[in-house]
Amino acid sequence: MSLLEPEGVAGLPGSPDSRVVTAGRVRGMGAFLVAIAVLAALAFGVATPAGAHATFTLGAPPAVAVAPLEMSVRFVAVVCALVCAALGVLLVARRGARGSYLIFSLGVVAFVWSFLTWAARGTDLNFVQMLAATLISTTPLVYGSLSGIMCERSGVINIAIEGQFLAGAFLGAMIASVTGDLWLGVLAGAVAGAAFGWLLAFLSLRYGADQIIVGVVIVAFCTGLTNFLTAQVLTPYQATLNSPQTFSPIAIPLVDKIPVVGPVLFDQNVFVYLAAVLVVVVNVGLFRTRWGLRVRSVGEHPHAAETVGIHVLSVRYRNVVLGGLIAGIGGASFTIGSVGEFSSEMTAGLGYVALAAMIFGRWRPFGALGAALLFGFSVSLQSFLAVLNVGIPSPFLAMAPYVITVAVVSGLVGRVRPPAADGVPYRRE
Amino acid sequence: MTPDVTPGVAAGAAGATAGGGPEPAVPARRNPLRGLVEANVVVVTALAIVSSLLIGGVLIIATSPTVLHALGRIGSSPGRALGVAGSTVGDAYAAMFTGAIVSPSGLGHAITTGHGWTAVLTPISETLVSATPLILAGLGVALGFSTGVFNIGAQGQLIAGALASLYVGFEVHLPIGIHLPLVVLAGAVGGAVAGFVPGYLKARTGAHEVITTIMMNYVFLDLLNELLATQPFQQPGQSNAISRSMPATARLPHLFGAGLRANLGFVVALALVVAAAWFMRRSTSGFAFRVIGSNPKAGRTAGIDVRKVTTAVLVMSGALAGLAGMATLSGTDFFLSSGYGGNIGFDAITVALLGRNRPVGVLLGALLFAALDVGGRNMQAATGIPLDLAFVIQAIIVFFVATPALVREVYRLRETGASLGQVLSKGWGG
């Protein structure tokens, strides 16, 4: 139930899955597209010398070689501005809200394309690498938000994702380093995450502790503990305890030869593939199976669920432990997925960003994936722009992912409704 | 179930135990001590502190090579092994105590000779200094929680407040009587502006404050980095990211002489504890806040403008966090550098929850956290055990305080009539 439901804003009370877009918001989106179209035409088109060209590298060895794409900046700006403006006008003029988000996204893609062309004027931009980097920044967020979804769909708030990340990253690195077996590292990460999921479930379900307090404290605890153990144990024995291998990318035969798409999607490490599989599995599980129906009913109306014979607390226990397990695997991806060692607070608050992605994605796996991709793309965009030297000071570039998220959440997403019993302790009557 | 439980708590306990299997029924005669002590807030908190120190001791033993080495020979020389373990843990906690509260030997020396009082009072003074920003930011977070608003943005608001204070500090030239109040006010205004943005966005567009405040933490962190590297904030002639420093007229005066860092900031924090307690308990707006926090529907029916309250809460919460940023800048640091504020914004959340969202609770929680922090620093310097142990202990204390039922079970305490395990936060407030 929503706290402050202003009339006419998206989101009906009743279902967390309702997606009502009001006419006002659709018109606002249209006007926004027209505005950025004008901006693109002026800033990237008119203000750029006629002869300026940009080159997008679409794949060079060892990836699939594709001829680079060379474009006139002004031409791209004009075409993209026209497309963007046309989509904006379409949004303003049409009736009905179906597909508004899709049209809006296409308009934004056109704008971003012309912005990239402008930013890369007179030089090269490795487009494939940029998209691949997007996936890498997205992956931990996907694990984190799926963990949140698992817990919250059953009615338990998991604000401890950051802590479960750290635990998974730490133990994953240590076990992989000691045993030399990366898969044992993944397993250890999963176990560490699940252990803190269990702690959350134990304290909040068995003893009725406030879920948010326990969650916040698990983060503080894991931060303190991993810092303590890093200083006390890992650093003195760095070579044996904290020098794991990392998973190398695995190219999937045949599909990895598809130009552009192949190197981006099908030449990644196991963590990326597993994240993709998990999104599908959790989505199907939650919305297409008996298990999912039970979980959602426990998250929405536990008393009704109990009445039909569902054991509310067991469902919650199981989901919170599973959620912790997923976050723990995500944590392991920080160390044995790419960096190859654990360092203090290396998750850098991404657990909280994952939480935001979960809310932003309306507690749905594909929604969270979309949110995570948007965030991942802005992270990758800002690091590439920093290299291209477009004249924006780097701290402002670093802000971009966060500002974009705030803008999207305020402008597009609006009010969201969590599962009705989320965070409410269950007492049997 | 013991026979002495009240019906309300029994129902709660039945619900809580259902997930973990039935609670083993302990016959009263098997444990004659059971039920002698009531599980009230003071007892639970004290036991939480003791338990966390015990667990901390185990951690020290389990990770110290010398202790493990001695324990490896526990068969041949058990006395020595236990002695090493005991002295390692004992030294660590003794260093923590002397670092945070007082050194007994120094105190004795000061009493007998009449000299060295500054050294004796330094630990307490440092604890007060550390507690000041935690109290202020903790009050802000607690205010939000009691109104059902989840402000995770204290870190960003603290930076915003510090930046505003700093600007007024070095840009304005006035006598201290006018300048200092302006600096303090600027801190509050800076934080309030940072709190207003998520408040306005939530009221206007419904954007969830958890998302917007988290994101704004990063925005202010990056903004700080940018401003520290550019004029007018950067210290002239510096290539490092270090700000100009506060002039003497913009510094909070010391409370107990120049030798001790305790300053007026702590008094400001105390005054705001009193003010916050009055506001929440006695004022009409505070009443509206509490109504919205406990039952938004009832509030709306009673004609309270929920949107206005949400924005107001985030503005006030931000102002308090901004004052926390001001207090450290103007009280002890006098300049800003990258990463200013450390982890205070997040510790403030824990402190608010530890203090059960009540102003006095926040004050006590902040003092405890500050003592562990300051003491932990001394422990690290004296024994080489990482300061992070103090953070682990802080976290374990809150685990136990948040689950009084667990403490009750472990220590076989009698139940109280009042339920201690009440839910303090309101989830996503959605």
mmCIF file with all atom_site columns, N, CA and C in Angstrom, chain A residues 152-173:
data_model
loop_
_atom_site.group_PDB
_atom_site.id
_atom_site.type_symbol
_atom_site.label_atom_id
_atom_site.label_alt_id
_atom_site.label_comp_id
_atom_site.label_asym_id
_atom_site.label_entity_id
_atom_site.label_seq_id
_atom_site.pdbx_PDB_ins_code
_atom_site.Cartn_x
_atom_site.Cartn_y
_atom_site.Cartn_z
_atom_site.occupancy
_atom_site.B_iso_or_equiv
_atom_site.pdbx_formal_charge
_atom_site.auth_seq_id
_atom_site.auth_comp_id
_atom_site.auth_asym_id
_atom_site.auth_atom_id
_atom_site.pdbx_PDB_model_num
ATOM 1  N N  . GLU A 1 152 ? 12.647 -10.408 -0.905 1.00 0.00 ? 152 GLU A N  1
ATOM 2  C CA . GLU A 1 152 ? 11.547 -9.473  -0.712 1.00 0.00 ? 152 GLU A CA 1
ATOM 3  C C  . GLU A 1 152 ? 10.235 -9.989  -1.284 1.00 0.00 ? 152 GLU A C  1
ATOM 4  N N  . ARG A 1 153 ? 10.321 -10.830 -2.321 1.00 0.00 ? 153 ARG A N  1
ATOM 5  C CA . ARG A 1 153 ? 9.084  -11.415 -2.823 1.00 0.00 ? 153 ARG A CA 1
ATOM 6  C C  . ARG A 1 153 ? 8.446  -12.315 -1.776 1.00 0.00 ? 153 ARG A C  1
ATOM 7  N N  . SER A 1 154 ? 9.283  -12.806 -0.831 1.00 0.00 ? 154 SER A N  1
ATOM 8  C CA . SER A 1 154 ? 8.708  -13.621 0.231  1.00 0.00 ? 154 SER A CA 1
ATOM 9  C C  . SER A 1 154 ? 8.443  -12.785 1.473  1.00 0.00 ? 154 SER A C  1
ATOM 10 N N  . GLY A 1 155 ? 8.715  -11.477 1.403  1.00 0.00 ? 155 GLY A N  1
ATOM 11 C CA . GLY A 1 155 ? 8.337  -10.603 2.492  1.00 0.00 ? 155 GLY A CA 1
ATOM 12 C C  . GLY A 1 155 ? 9.438  -10.273 3.476  1.00 0.00 ? 155 GLY A C  1
ATOM 13 N N  . VAL A 1 156 ? 10.709 -10.539 3.120  1.00 0.00 ? 156 VAL A N  1
ATOM 14 C CA . VAL A 1 156 ? 11.800 -10.186 4.018  1.00 0.00 ? 156 VAL A CA 1
ATOM 15 C C  . VAL A 1 156 ? 12.709 -9.198  3.292  1.00 0.00 ? 156 VAL A C  1
ATOM 16 N N  . ILE A 1 157 ? 12.934 -8.060  3.918  1.00 0.00 ? 157 ILE A N  1
ATOM 17 C CA . ILE A 1 157 ? 13.809 -7.064  3.310  1.00 0.00 ? 157 ILE A CA 1
ATOM 18 C C  . ILE A 1 157 ? 15.255 -7.490  3.499  1.00 0.00 ? 157 ILE A C  1
ATOM 19 N N  . ASN A 1 158 ? 15.989 -7.578  2.396  1.00 0.00 ? 158 ASN A N  1
ATOM 20 C CA . ASN A 1 158 ? 17.405 -7.930  2.481  1.00 0.00 ? 158 ASN A CA 1
ATOM 21 C C  . ASN A 1 158 ? 18.230 -6.708  2.124  1.00 0.00 ? 158 ASN A C  1
ATOM 22 N N  . ILE A 1 159 ? 18.568 -5.932  3.166  1.00 0.00 ? 159 ILE A N  1
ATOM 23 C CA . ILE A 1 159 ? 19.373 -4.743  2.900  1.00 0.00 ? 159 ILE A CA 1
ATOM 24 C C  . ILE A 1 159 ? 20.841 -5.102  3.078  1.00 0.00 ? 159 ILE A C  1
ATOM 25 N N  . ALA A 1 160 ? 21.088 -6.389  3.361  1.00 0.00 ? 160 ALA A N  1
ATOM 26 C CA . ALA A 1 160 ? 22.428 -6.844  3.684  1.00 0.00 ? 160 ALA A CA 1
ATOM 27 C C  . ALA A 1 160 ? 23.230 -7.282  2.465  1.00 0.00 ? 160 ALA A C  1
ATOM 28 N N  . ILE A 1 161 ? 22.719 -7.006  1.263  1.00 0.00 ? 161 ILE A N  1
ATOM 29 C CA . ILE A 1 161 ? 23.376 -7.503  0.048  1.00 0.00 ? 161 ILE A CA 1
ATOM 30 C C  . ILE A 1 161 ? 24.852 -7.115  0.020  1.00 0.00 ? 161 ILE A C  1
ATOM 31 N N  . GLU A 1 162 ? 25.135 -5.869  0.390  1.00 0.00 ? 162 GLU A N  1
ATOM 32 C CA . GLU A 1 162 ? 26.519 -5.401  0.401  1.00 0.00 ? 162 GLU A CA 1
ATOM 33 C C  . GLU A 1 162 ? 27.402 -6.302  1.288  1.00 0.00 ? 162 GLU A C  1
ATOM 34 N N  . GLY A 1 163 ? 26.865 -6.681  2.438  1.00 0.00 ? 163 GLY A N  1
ATOM 35 C CA . GLY A 1 163 ? 27.624 -7.540  3.346  1.00 0.00 ? 163 GLY A CA 1
ATOM 36 C C  . GLY A 1 163 ? 27.816 -8.928  2.761  1.00 0.00 ? 163 GLY A C  1
ATOM 37 N N  . GLN A 1 164 ? 26.767 -9.453  2.117  1.00 0.00 ? 164 GLN A N  1
ATOM 38 C CA . GLN A 1 164 ? 26.873 -10.778 1.520  1.00 0.00 ? 164 GLN A CA 1
ATOM 39 C C  . GLN A 1 164 ? 27.853 -10.758 0.347  1.00 0.00 ? 164 GLN A C  1
ATOM 40 N N  . PHE A 1 165 ? 27.879 -9.646  -0.383 1.00 0.00 ? 165 PHE A N  1
ATOM 41 C CA . PHE A 1 165 ? 28.898 -9.474  -1.434 1.00 0.00 ? 165 PHE A CA 1
ATOM 42 C C  . PHE A 1 165 ? 30.301 -9.599  -0.838 1.00 0.00 ? 165 PHE A C  1
ATOM 43 N N  . LEU A 1 166 ? 30.525 -8.829  0.230  1.00 0.00 ? 166 LEU A N  1
ATOM 44 C CA . LEU A 1 166 ? 31.866 -8.807  0.820  1.00 0.00 ? 166 LEU A CA 1
ATOM 45 C C  . LEU A 1 166 ? 32.258 -10.189 1.333  1.00 0.00 ? 166 LEU A C  1
ATOM 46 N N  . ALA A 1 167 ? 31.303 -10.863 2.008  1.00 0.00 ? 167 ALA A N  1
ATOM 47 C CA . ALA A 1 167 ? 31.605 -12.192 2.532  1.00 0.00 ? 167 ALA A CA 1
ATOM 48 C C  . ALA A 1 167 ? 31.940 -13.148 1.393  1.00 0.00 ? 167 ALA A C  1
ATOM 49 N N  . GLY A 1 168 ? 31.135 -13.097 0.328  1.00 0.00 ? 168 GLY A N  1
ATOM 50 C CA . GLY A 1 168 ? 31.371 -13.984 -0.816 1.00 0.00 ? 168 GLY A CA 1
ATOM 51 C C  . GLY A 1 168 ? 32.688 -13.682 -1.498 1.00 0.00 ? 168 GLY A C  1
ATOM 52 N N  . ALA A 1 169 ? 32.984 -12.392 -1.635 1.00 0.00 ? 169 ALA A N  1
ATOM 53 C CA . ALA A 1 169 ? 34.229 -12.005 -2.296 1.00 0.00 ? 169 ALA A CA 1
ATOM 54 C C  . ALA A 1 169 ? 35.423 -12.494 -1.481 1.00 0.00 ? 169 ALA A C  1
ATOM 55 N N  . PHE A 1 170 ? 35.323 -12.322 -0.165 1.00 0.00 ? 170 PHE A N  1
ATOM 56 C CA . PHE A 1 170 ? 36.444 -12.690 0.715  1.00 0.00 ? 170 PHE A CA 1
ATOM 57 C C  . PHE A 1 170 ? 36.677 -14.191 0.714  1.00 0.00 ? 170 PHE A C  1
ATOM 58 N N  . LEU A 1 171 ? 35.617 -14.923 1.053  1.00 0.00 ? 171 LEU A N  1
ATOM 59 C CA . LEU A 1 171 ? 35.795 -16.369 1.182  1.00 0.00 ? 171 LEU A CA 1
ATOM 60 C C  . LEU A 1 171 ? 36.072 -17.008 -0.177 1.00 0.00 ? 171 LEU A C  1
ATOM 61 N N  . GLY A 1 172 ? 35.419 -16.491 -1.210 1.00 0.00 ? 172 GLY A N  1
ATOM 62 C CA . GLY A 1 172 ? 35.664 -17.013 -2.549 1.00 0.00 ? 172 GLY A CA 1
ATOM 63 C C  . GLY A 1 172 ? 37.134 -16.898 -2.919 1.00 0.00 ? 172 GLY A C  1
ATOM 64 N N  . ALA A 1 173 ? 37.693 -15.712 -2.673 1.00 0.00 ? 173 ALA A N  1
ATOM 65 C CA . ALA A 1 173 ? 39.107 -15.503 -3.010 1.00 0.00 ? 173 ALA A CA 1
ATOM 66 C C  . ALA A 1 173 ? 39.997 -16.418 -2.179 1.00 0.00 ? 173 ALA A C  1
#
